[in-house]
Tab-separated table of C-alpha atoms in Angstrom:
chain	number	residue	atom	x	y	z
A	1	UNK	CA	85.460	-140.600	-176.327
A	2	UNK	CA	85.740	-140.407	-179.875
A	3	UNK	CA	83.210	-142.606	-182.167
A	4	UNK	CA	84.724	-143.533	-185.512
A	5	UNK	CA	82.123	-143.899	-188.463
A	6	UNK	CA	79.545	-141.824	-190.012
A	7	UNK	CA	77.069	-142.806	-186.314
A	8	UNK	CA	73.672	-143.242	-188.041
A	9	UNK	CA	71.647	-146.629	-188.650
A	10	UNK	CA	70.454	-145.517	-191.250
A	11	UNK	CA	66.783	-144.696	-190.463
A	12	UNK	CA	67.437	-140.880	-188.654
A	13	UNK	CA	66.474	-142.210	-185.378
A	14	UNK	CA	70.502	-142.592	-184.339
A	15	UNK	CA	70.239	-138.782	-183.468
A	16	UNK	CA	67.546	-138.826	-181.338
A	17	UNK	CA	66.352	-135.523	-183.153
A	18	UNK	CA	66.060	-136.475	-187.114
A	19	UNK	CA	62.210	-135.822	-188.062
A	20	UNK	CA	60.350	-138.820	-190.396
A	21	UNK	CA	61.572	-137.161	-193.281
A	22	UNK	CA	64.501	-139.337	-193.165
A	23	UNK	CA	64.374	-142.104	-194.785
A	24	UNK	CA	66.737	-145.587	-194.942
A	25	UNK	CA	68.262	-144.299	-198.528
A	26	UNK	CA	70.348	-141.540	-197.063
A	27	UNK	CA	73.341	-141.144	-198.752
A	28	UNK	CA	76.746	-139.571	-198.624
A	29	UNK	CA	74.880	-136.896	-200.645
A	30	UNK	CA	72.872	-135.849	-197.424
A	31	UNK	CA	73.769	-132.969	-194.512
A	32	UNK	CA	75.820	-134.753	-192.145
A	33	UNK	CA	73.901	-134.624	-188.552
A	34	UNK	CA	74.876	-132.219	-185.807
A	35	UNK	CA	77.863	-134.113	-183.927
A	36	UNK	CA	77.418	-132.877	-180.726
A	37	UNK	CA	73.290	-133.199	-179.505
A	38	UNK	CA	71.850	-129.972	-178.007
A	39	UNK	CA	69.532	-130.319	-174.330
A	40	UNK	CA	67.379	-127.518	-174.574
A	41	UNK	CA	64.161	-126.548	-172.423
A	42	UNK	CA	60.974	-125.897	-173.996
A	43	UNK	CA	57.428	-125.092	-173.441
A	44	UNK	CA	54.975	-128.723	-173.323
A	45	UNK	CA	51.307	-128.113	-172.446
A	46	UNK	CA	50.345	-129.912	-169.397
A	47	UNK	CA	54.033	-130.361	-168.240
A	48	UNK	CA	55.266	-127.519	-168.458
A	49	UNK	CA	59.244	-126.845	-169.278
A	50	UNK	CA	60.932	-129.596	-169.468
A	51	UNK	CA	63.931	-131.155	-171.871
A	52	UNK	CA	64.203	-131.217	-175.321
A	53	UNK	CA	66.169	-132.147	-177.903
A	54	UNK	CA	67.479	-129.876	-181.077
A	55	UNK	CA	64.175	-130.165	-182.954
A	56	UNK	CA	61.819	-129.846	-180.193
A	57	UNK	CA	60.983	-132.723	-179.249
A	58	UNK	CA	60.502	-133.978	-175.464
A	59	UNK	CA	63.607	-136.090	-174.005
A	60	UNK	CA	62.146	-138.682	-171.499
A	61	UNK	CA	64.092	-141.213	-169.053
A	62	UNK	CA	63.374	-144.840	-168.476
A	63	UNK	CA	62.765	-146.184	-164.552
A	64	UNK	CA	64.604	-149.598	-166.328
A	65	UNK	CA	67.833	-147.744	-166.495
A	66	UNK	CA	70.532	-148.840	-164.353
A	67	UNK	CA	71.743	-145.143	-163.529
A	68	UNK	CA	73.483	-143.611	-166.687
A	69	UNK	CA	73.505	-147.180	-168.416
A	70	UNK	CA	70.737	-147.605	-170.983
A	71	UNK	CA	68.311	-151.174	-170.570
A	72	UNK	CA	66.677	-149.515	-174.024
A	73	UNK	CA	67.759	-151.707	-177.302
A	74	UNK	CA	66.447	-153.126	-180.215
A	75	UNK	CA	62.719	-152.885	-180.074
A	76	UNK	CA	62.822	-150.480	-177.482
A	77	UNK	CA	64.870	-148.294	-179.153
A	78	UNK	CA	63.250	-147.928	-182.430
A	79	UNK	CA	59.740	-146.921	-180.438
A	80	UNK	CA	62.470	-145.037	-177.686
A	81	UNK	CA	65.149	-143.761	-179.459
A	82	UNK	CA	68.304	-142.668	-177.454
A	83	UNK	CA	69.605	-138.867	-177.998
A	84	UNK	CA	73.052	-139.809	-179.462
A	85	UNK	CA	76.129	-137.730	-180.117
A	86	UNK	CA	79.525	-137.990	-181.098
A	87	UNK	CA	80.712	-134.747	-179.911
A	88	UNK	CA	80.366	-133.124	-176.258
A	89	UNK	CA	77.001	-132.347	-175.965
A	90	UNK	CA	75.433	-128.964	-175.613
A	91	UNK	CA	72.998	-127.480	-173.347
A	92	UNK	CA	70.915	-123.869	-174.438
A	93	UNK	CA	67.865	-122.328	-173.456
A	94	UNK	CA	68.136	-123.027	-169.894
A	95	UNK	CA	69.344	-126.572	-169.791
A	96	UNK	CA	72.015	-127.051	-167.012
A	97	UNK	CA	75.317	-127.706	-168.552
A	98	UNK	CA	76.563	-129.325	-165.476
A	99	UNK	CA	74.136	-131.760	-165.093
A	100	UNK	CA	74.654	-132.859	-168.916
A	101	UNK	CA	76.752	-136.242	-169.224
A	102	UNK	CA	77.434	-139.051	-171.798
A	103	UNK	CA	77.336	-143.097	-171.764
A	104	UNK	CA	78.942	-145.680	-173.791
A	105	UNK	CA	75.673	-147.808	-174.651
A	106	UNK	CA	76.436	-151.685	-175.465
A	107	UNK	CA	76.523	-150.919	-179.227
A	108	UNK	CA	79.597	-148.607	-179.049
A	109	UNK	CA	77.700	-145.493	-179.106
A	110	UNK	CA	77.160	-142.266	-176.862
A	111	UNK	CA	73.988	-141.279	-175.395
A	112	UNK	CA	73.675	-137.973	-173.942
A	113	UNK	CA	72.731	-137.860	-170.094
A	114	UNK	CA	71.259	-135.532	-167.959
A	115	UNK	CA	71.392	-135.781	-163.654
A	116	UNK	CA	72.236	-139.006	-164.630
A	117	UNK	CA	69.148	-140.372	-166.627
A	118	UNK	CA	70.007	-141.225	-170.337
A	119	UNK	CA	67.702	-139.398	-172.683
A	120	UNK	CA	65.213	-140.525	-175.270
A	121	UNK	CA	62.929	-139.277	-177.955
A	122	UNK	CA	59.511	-140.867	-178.863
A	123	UNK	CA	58.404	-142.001	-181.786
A	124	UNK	CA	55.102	-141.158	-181.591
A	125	UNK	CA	55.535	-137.893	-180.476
A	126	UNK	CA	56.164	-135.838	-184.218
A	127	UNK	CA	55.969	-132.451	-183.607
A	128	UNK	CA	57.487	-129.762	-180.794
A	129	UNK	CA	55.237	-129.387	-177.535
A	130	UNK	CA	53.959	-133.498	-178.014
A	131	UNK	CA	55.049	-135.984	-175.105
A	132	UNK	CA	52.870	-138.518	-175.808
A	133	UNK	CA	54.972	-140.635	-173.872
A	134	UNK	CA	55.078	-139.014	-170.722
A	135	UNK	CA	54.220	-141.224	-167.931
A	136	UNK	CA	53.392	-144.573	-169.593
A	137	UNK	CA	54.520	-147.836	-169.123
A	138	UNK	CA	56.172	-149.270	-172.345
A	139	UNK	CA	59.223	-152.390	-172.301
A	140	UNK	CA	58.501	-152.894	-168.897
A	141	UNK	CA	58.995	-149.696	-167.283
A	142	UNK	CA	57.503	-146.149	-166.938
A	143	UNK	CA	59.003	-143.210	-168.744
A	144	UNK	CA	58.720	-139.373	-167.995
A	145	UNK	CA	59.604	-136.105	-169.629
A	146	UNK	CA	62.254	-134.307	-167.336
A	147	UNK	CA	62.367	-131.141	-166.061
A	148	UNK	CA	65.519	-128.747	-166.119
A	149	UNK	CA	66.453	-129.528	-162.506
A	150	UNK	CA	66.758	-133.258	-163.855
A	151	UNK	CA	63.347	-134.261	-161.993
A	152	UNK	CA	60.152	-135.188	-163.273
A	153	UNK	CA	57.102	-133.249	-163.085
A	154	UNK	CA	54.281	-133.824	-161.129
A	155	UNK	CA	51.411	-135.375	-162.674
């Protein structure tokens, strides 16, 4: 699937893995953002390893999902945003490449999968080894950090 366009909204978040630096006056002037995401595995206090995305940060799923379709938009998105690409992903550090997938979400754009859950960041988690969002409830379902055998981890 090839995405035409430069992919971003704007605010960072349509990467899944841009920090708060970014700001809504990017400009042609600024890096371009990875095209393909990375699915790495890092080290979270309390859950232990589980995914994350190029910058650290934990990748959760949503129990609203429909399989590999995303139920995560507007609202929901800017508090959840999806891990994006426009490339074939990539997997290091452990992450199974053959349980890493892509989804065309309603917008036109490709979220990166994993054992079939799309991923997302959260926006209240700001640094590497935060999941601040593991196992709440939040747009009317729970969300979880994953692990690298695509399962949650026990509470």
């Amino acid at each position: 699937l090839i995405i035409a366009g430069g992919g971003s909204d704007g605010d960072g978040s349509a990467y899944g893995g841009k920090n708060a630096t970014t700001d809504s006056s990017t400009n042609g002037n600024q890096p371009s953002p990875p095209s393909g995401a990375v699915v790495s595995v890092g080290s979270v206090p309390k859950l232990g390893r589980v995914l994350v995305d190029s910058n650290g940060l934990t990748l959760y799923d949503f129990h609203k999902d429909k399989g590999a379709t995303s139920s995560c938009y507007a609202d929901c998105a800017a508090v959840w945003p999806p891990l994006l690409t426009e490339d074939k992903p990539q997997t290091a550090n452990g992450a199974a490449a053959a349980k890493l997938d892509t989804s065309e979400r309603k917008d036109g754009t490709t979220q990166v999968t994993y054992a079939g859950h799309p991923l997302y960041t959260y926006a209240a988690d700001s640094k590497p080894g935060d999941s601040k969002g593991n196992d709440i409830d939040s747009f009317g379902a729970e969300w979880y950090a994953l692990e690298p055998s695509g399962k949650e981890p026990e509470d």
